[in-house]
PDB file of C-alpha atoms in Angstrom:
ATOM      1  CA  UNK A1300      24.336 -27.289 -10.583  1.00 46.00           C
ATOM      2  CA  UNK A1301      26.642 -24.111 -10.959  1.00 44.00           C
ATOM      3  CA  UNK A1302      25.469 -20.922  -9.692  1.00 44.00           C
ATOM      4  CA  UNK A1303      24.018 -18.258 -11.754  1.00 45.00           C
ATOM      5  CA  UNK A1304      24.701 -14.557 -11.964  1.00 48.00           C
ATOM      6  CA  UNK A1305      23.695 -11.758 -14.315  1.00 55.00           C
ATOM      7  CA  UNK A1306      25.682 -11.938 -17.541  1.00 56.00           C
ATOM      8  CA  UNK A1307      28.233  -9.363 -18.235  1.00 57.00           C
ATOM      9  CA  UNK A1308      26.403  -6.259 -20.866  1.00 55.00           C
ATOM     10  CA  UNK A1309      29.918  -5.134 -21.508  1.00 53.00           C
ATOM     11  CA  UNK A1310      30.639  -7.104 -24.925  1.00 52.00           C
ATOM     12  CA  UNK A1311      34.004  -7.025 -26.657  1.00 48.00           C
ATOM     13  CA  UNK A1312      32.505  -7.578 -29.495  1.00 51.00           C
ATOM     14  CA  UNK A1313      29.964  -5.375 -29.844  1.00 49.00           C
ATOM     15  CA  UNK A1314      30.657  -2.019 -28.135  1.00 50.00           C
ATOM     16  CA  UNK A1315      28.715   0.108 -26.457  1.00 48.00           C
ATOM     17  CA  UNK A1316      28.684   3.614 -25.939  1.00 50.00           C
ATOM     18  CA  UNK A1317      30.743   5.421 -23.795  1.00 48.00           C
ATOM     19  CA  UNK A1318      29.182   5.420 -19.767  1.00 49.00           C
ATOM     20  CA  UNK A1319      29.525   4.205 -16.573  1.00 49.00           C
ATOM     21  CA  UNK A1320      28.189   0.698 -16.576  1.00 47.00           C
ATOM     22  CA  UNK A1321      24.986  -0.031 -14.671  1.00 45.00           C
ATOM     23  CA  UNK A1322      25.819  -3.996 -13.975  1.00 43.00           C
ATOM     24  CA  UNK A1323      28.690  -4.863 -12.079  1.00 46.00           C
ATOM     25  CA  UNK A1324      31.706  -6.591 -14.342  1.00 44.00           C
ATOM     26  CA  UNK A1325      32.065 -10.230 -14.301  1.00 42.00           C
ATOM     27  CA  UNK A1326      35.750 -11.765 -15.163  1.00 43.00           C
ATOM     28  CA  UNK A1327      35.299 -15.116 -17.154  1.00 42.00           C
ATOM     29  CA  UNK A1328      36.587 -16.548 -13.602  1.00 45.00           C
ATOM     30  CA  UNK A1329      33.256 -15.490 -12.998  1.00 42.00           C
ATOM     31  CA  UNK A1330      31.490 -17.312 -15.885  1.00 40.00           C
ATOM     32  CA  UNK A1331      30.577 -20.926 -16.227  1.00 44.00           C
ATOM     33  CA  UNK A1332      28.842 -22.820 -18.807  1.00 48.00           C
ATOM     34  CA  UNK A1333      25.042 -23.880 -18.398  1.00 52.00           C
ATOM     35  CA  UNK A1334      25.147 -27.654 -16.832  1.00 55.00           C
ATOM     36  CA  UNK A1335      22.889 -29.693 -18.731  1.00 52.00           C
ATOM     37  CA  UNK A1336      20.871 -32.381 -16.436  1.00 55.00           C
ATOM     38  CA  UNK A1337      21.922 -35.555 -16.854  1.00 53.00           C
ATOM     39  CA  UNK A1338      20.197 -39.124 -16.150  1.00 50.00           C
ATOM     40  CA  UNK A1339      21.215 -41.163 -13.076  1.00 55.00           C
ATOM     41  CA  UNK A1340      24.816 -43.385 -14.250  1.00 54.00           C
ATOM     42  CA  UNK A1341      23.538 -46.394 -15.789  1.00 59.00           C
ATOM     43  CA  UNK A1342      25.514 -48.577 -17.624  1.00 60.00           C
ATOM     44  CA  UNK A1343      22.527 -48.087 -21.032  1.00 70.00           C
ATOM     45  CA  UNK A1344      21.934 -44.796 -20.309  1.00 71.00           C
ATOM     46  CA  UNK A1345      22.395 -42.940 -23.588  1.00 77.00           C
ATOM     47  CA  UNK A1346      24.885 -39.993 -24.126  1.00 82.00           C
ATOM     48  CA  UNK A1347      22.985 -36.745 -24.022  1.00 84.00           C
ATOM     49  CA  UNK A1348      23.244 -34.950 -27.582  1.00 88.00           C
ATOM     50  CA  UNK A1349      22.564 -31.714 -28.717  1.00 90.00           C
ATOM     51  CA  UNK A1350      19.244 -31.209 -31.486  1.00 91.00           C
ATOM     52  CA  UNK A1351      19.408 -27.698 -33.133  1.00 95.00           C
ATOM     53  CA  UNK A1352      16.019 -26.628 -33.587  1.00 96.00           C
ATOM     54  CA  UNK A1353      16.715 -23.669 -35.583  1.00 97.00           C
ATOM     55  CA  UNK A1354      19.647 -21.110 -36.726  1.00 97.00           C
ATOM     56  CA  UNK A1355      18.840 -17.638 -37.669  1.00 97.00           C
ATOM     57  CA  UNK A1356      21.378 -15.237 -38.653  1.00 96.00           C
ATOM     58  CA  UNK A1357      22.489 -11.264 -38.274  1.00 95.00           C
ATOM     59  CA  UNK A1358      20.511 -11.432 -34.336  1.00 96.00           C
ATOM     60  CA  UNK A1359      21.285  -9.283 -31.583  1.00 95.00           C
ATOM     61  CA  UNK A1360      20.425  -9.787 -28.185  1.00 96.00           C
ATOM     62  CA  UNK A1361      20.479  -7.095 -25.534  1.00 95.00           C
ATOM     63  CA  UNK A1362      19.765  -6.337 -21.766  1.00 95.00           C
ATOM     64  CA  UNK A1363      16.640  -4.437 -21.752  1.00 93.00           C
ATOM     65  CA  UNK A1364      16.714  -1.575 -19.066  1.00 88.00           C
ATOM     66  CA  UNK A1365      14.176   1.630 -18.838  1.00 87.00           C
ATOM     67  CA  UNK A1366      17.615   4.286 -18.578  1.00 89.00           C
ATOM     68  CA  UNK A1367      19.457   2.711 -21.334  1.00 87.00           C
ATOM     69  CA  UNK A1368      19.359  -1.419 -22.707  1.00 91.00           C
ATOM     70  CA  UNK A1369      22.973  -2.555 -23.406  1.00 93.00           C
ATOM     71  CA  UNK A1370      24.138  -4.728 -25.871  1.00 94.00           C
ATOM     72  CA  UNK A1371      24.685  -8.275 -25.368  1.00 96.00           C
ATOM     73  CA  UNK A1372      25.884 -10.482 -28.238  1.00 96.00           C
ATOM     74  CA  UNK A1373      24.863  -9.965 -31.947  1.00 95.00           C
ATOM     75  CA  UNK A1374      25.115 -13.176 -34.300  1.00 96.00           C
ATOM     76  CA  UNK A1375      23.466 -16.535 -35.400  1.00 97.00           C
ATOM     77  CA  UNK A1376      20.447 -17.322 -32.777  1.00 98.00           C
ATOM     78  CA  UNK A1377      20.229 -21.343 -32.717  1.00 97.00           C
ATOM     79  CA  UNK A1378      17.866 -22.927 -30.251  1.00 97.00           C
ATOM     80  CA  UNK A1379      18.822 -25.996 -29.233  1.00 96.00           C
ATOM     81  CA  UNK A1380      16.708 -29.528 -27.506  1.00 94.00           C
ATOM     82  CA  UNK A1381      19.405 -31.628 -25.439  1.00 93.00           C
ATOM     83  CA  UNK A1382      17.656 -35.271 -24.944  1.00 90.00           C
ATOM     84  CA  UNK A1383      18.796 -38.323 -23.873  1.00 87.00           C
ATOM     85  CA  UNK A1384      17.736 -40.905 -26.356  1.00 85.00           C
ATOM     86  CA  UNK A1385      14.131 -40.157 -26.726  1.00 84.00           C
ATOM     87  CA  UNK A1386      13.903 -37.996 -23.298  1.00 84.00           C
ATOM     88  CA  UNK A1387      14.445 -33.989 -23.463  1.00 86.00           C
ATOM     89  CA  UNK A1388      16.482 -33.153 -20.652  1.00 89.00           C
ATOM     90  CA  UNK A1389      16.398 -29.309 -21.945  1.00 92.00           C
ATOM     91  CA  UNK A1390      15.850 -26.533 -24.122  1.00 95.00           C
ATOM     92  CA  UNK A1391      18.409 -23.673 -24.348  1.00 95.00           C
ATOM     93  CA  UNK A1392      18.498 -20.460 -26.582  1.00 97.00           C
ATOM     94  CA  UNK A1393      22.012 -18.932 -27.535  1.00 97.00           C
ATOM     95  CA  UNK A1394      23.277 -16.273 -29.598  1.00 97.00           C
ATOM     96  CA  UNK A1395      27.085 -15.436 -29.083  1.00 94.00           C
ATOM     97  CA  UNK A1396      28.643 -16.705 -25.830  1.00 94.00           C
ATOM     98  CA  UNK A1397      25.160 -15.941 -23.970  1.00 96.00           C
ATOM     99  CA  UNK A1398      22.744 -18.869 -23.402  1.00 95.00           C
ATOM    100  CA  UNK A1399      19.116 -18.553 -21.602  1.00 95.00           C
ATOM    101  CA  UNK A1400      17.012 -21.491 -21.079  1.00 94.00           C
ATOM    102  CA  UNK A1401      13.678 -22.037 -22.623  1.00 96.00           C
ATOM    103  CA  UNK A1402      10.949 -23.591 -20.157  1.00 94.00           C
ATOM    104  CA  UNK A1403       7.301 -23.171 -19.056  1.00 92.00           C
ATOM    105  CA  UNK A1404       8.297 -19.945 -16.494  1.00 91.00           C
ATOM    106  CA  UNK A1405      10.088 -18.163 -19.314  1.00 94.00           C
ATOM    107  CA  UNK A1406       8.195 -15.722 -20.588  1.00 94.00           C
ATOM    108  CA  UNK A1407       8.386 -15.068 -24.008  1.00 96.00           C
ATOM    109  CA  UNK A1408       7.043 -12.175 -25.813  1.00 95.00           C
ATOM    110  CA  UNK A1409       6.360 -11.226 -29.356  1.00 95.00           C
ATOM    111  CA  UNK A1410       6.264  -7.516 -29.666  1.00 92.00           C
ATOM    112  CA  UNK A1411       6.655  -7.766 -33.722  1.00 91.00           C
ATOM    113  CA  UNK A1412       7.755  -9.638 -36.311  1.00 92.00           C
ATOM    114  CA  UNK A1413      11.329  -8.866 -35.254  1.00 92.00           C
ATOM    115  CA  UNK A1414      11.412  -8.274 -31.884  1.00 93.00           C
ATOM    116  CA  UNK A1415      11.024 -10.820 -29.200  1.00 96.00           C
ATOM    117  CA  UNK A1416      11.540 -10.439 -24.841  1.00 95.00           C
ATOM    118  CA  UNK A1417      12.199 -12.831 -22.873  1.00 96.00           C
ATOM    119  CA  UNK A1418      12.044 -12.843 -19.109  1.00 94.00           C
ATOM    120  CA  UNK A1419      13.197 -14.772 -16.181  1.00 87.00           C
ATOM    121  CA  UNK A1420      13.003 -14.898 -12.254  1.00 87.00           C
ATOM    122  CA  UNK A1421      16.630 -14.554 -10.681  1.00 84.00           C
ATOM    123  CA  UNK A1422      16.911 -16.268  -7.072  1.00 86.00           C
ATOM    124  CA  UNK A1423      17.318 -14.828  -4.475  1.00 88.00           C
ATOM    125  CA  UNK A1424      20.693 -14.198  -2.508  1.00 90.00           C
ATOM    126  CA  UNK A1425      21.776 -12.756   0.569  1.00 90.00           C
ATOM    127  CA  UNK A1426      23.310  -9.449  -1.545  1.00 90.00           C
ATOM    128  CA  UNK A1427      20.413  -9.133  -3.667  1.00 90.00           C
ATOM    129  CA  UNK A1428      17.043 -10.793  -1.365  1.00 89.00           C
ATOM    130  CA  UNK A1429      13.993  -9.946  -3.873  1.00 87.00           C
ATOM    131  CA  UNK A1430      15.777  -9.656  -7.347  1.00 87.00           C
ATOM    132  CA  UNK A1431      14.179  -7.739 -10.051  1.00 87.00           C
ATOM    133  CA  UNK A1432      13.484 -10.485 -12.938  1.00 88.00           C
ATOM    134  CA  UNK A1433      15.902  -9.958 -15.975  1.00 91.00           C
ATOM    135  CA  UNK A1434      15.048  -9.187 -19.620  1.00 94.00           C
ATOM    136  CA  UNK A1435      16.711 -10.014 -22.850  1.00 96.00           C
ATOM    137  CA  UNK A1436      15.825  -8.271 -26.013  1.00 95.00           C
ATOM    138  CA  UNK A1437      15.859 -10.309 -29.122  1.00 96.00           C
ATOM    139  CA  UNK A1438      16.149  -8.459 -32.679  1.00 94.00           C
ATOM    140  CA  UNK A1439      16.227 -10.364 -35.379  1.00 94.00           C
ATOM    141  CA  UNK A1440      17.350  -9.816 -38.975  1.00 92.00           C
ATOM    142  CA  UNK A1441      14.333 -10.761 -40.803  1.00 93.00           C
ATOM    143  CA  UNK A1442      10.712 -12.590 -39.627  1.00 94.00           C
ATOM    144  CA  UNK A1443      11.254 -16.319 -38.734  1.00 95.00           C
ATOM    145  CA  UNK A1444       7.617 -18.196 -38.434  1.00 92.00           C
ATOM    146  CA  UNK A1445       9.594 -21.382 -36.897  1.00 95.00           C
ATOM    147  CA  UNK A1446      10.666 -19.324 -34.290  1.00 97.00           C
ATOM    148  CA  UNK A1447       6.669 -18.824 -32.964  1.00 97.00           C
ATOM    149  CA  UNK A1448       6.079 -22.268 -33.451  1.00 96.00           C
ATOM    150  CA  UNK A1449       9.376 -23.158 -31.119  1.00 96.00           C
ATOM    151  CA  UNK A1450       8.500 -21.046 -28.212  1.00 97.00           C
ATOM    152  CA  UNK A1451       5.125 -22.235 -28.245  1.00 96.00           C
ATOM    153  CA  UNK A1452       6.391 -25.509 -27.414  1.00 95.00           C
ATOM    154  CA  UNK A1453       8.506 -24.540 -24.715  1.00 95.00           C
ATOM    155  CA  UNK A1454       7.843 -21.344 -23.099  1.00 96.00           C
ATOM    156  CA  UNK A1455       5.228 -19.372 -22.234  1.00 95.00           C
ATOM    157  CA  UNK A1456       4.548 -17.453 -25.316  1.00 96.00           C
ATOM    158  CA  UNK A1457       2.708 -14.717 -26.317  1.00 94.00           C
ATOM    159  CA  UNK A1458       1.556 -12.039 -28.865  1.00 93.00           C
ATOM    160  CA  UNK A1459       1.872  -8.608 -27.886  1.00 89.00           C
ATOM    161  CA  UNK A1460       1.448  -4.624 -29.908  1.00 81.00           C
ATOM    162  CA  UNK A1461       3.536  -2.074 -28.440  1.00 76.00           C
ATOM    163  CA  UNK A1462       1.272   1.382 -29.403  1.00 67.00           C
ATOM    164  CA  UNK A1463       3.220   3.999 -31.116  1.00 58.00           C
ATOM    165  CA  UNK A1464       6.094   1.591 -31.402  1.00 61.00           C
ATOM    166  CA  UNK A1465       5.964   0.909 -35.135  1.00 61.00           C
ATOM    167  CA  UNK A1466       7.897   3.295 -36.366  1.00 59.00           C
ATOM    168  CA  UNK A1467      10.402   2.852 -34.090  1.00 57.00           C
ATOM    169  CA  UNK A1468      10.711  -0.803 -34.892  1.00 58.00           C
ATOM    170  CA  UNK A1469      10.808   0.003 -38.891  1.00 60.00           C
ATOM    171  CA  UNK A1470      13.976   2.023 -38.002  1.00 54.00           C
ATOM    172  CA  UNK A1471      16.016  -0.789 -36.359  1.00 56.00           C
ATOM    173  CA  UNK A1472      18.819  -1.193 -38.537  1.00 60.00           C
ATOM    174  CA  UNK A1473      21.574  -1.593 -36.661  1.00 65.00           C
ATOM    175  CA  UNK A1474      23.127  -1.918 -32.740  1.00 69.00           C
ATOM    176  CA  UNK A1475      22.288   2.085 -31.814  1.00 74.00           C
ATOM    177  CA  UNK A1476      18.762   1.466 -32.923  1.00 83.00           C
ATOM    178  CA  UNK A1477      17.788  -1.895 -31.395  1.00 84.00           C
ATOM    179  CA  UNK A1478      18.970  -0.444 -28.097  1.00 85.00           C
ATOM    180  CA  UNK A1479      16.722   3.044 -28.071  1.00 85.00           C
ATOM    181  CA  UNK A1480      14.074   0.483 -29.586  1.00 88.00           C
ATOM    182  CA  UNK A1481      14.517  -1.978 -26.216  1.00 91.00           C
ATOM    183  CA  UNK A1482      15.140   1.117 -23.875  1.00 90.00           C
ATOM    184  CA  UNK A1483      11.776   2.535 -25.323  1.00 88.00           C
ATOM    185  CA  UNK A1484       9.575  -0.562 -24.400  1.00 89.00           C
ATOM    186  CA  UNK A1485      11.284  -1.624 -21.618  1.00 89.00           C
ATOM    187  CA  UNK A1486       7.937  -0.844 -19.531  1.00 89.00           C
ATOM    188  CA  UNK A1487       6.079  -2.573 -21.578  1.00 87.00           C
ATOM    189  CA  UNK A1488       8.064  -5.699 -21.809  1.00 89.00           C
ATOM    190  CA  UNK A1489       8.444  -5.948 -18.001  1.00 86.00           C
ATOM    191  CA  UNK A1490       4.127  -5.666 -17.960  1.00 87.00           C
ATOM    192  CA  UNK A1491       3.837  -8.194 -20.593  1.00 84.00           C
ATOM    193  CA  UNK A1492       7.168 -10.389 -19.295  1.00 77.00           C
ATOM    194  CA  UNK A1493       6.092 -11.020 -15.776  1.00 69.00           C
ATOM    195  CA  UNK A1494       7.586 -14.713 -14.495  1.00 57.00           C
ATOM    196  CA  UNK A1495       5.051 -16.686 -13.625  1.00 54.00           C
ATOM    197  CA  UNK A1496       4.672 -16.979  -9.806  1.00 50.00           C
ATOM    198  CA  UNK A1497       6.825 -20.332  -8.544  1.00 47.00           C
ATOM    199  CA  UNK A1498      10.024 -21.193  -7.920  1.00 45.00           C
ATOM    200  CA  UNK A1499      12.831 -19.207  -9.529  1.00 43.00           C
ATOM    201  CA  UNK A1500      14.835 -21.074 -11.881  1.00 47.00           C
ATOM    202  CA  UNK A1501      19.072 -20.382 -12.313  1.00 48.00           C
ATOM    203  CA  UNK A1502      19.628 -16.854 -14.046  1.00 49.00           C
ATOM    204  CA  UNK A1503      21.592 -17.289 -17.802  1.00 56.00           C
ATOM    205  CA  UNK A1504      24.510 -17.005 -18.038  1.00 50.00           C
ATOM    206  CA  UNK A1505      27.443 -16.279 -20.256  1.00 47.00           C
ATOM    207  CA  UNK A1506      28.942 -19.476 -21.375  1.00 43.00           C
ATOM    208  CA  UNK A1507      31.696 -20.675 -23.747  1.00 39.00           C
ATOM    209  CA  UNK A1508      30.036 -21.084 -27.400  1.00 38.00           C
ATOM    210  CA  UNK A1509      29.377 -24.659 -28.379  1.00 36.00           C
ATOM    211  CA  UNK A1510      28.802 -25.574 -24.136  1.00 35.00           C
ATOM    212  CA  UNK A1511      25.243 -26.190 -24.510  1.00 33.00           C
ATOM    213  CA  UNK A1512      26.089 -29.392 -26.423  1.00 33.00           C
ATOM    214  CA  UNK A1513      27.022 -32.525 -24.408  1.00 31.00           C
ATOM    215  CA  UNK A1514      30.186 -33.643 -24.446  1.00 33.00           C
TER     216      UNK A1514
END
């Protein structure tokens, strides 16, 4: 299994204002794509293959932080089931190059009909011994019921109001918004967000688009 880091918040494709960057750089030397488990070699063992679960356009996806949440990846959101005949092997989320798994110590939040945290336990390492879990901020461009019904299935969801936060939400229009929106609840989201206690699984990563699917 690769190693997993933070992902990088600077995104050429999406950029962010002007300020010294709070995460350290990663090269794509640094970046690998998320390894999807595979059954023991067995001469009718099926080829792992890639389900998508759901595609949902004009997303963005950013790193939620209390000073100021940077911007990830904006684009289609697909969630995606990788089996192996009629096993699942996994569940991954991706929007851009940026992939996240989807598993019972996720913790996924719904904040609004829009807006949706997820958050994740990094290991430990000898830089970093207690990590502080990591938070991803989804906004989407319109309400998508499936999505609910998804991360019911494989997450730990939940429903949560963020007081006072209504207005703010109504205003998200574009990048500049959904970031002072994230940056505003970022308390909030790391109350309701907590990882389960138990072992901490790999960190996402940025990935090559399209690396989720088996090969």
């Amino acid at each position: 299994m690769a190693s997993y880091t933070r992902p990088n918040p600077a995104n050429p494709s999406s950029p962010a204002p002007s300020a010294p960057p709070l995460y350290p750089s990663l090269t794509m030397a640094d970046l690998a794509p998320v390894e999807i488990p595979r059954s023991p070699a067995s001469p009718d063992a099926p080829a792992p293959s890639d389900d998508v679960l759901l595609r949902a356009p004009g997303a963005q996806l950013h790193l939620i932080d209390r000073q100021r949440s940077h911007p990830l990846a904006a684009g289609d959101l697909s969630l995606h089931r990788i089996r192996a005949g009629d096993t699942s092997l996994a569940a991954i989320a991706a929007l851009g190059p940026v992939q996240w798994p989807l598993a019972r110590d996720v913790a996924a939040v719904k904040l609004d009909p829009r807006h949706y945290s997820f958050s994740f336990a990094v290991p430990a390492s000898a830089d970093d011994p207690a990590p502080e879990p990591l938070h991803y901020g989804l906004t989407l461009s319109a309400p998508d019921p499936r999505l609910d019904a998804l991360l019911g299935a494989y997450t730990r969801f939940s429903a949560h109001s963020v007081a006072g936060s209504e207005g703010l939400a109504d205003g998200v229009r574009g990048e500049v918004e959904a970031a002072a929106y994230w940056t505003a609840v970022a308390p909030n989201v790391e109350e309701y967000g907590a990882p389960s206690p138990g072992p901490s699984r790999p960190a996402p990563r940025t990935s090559p688009r399209g690396s989720c699917g088996a090969g």
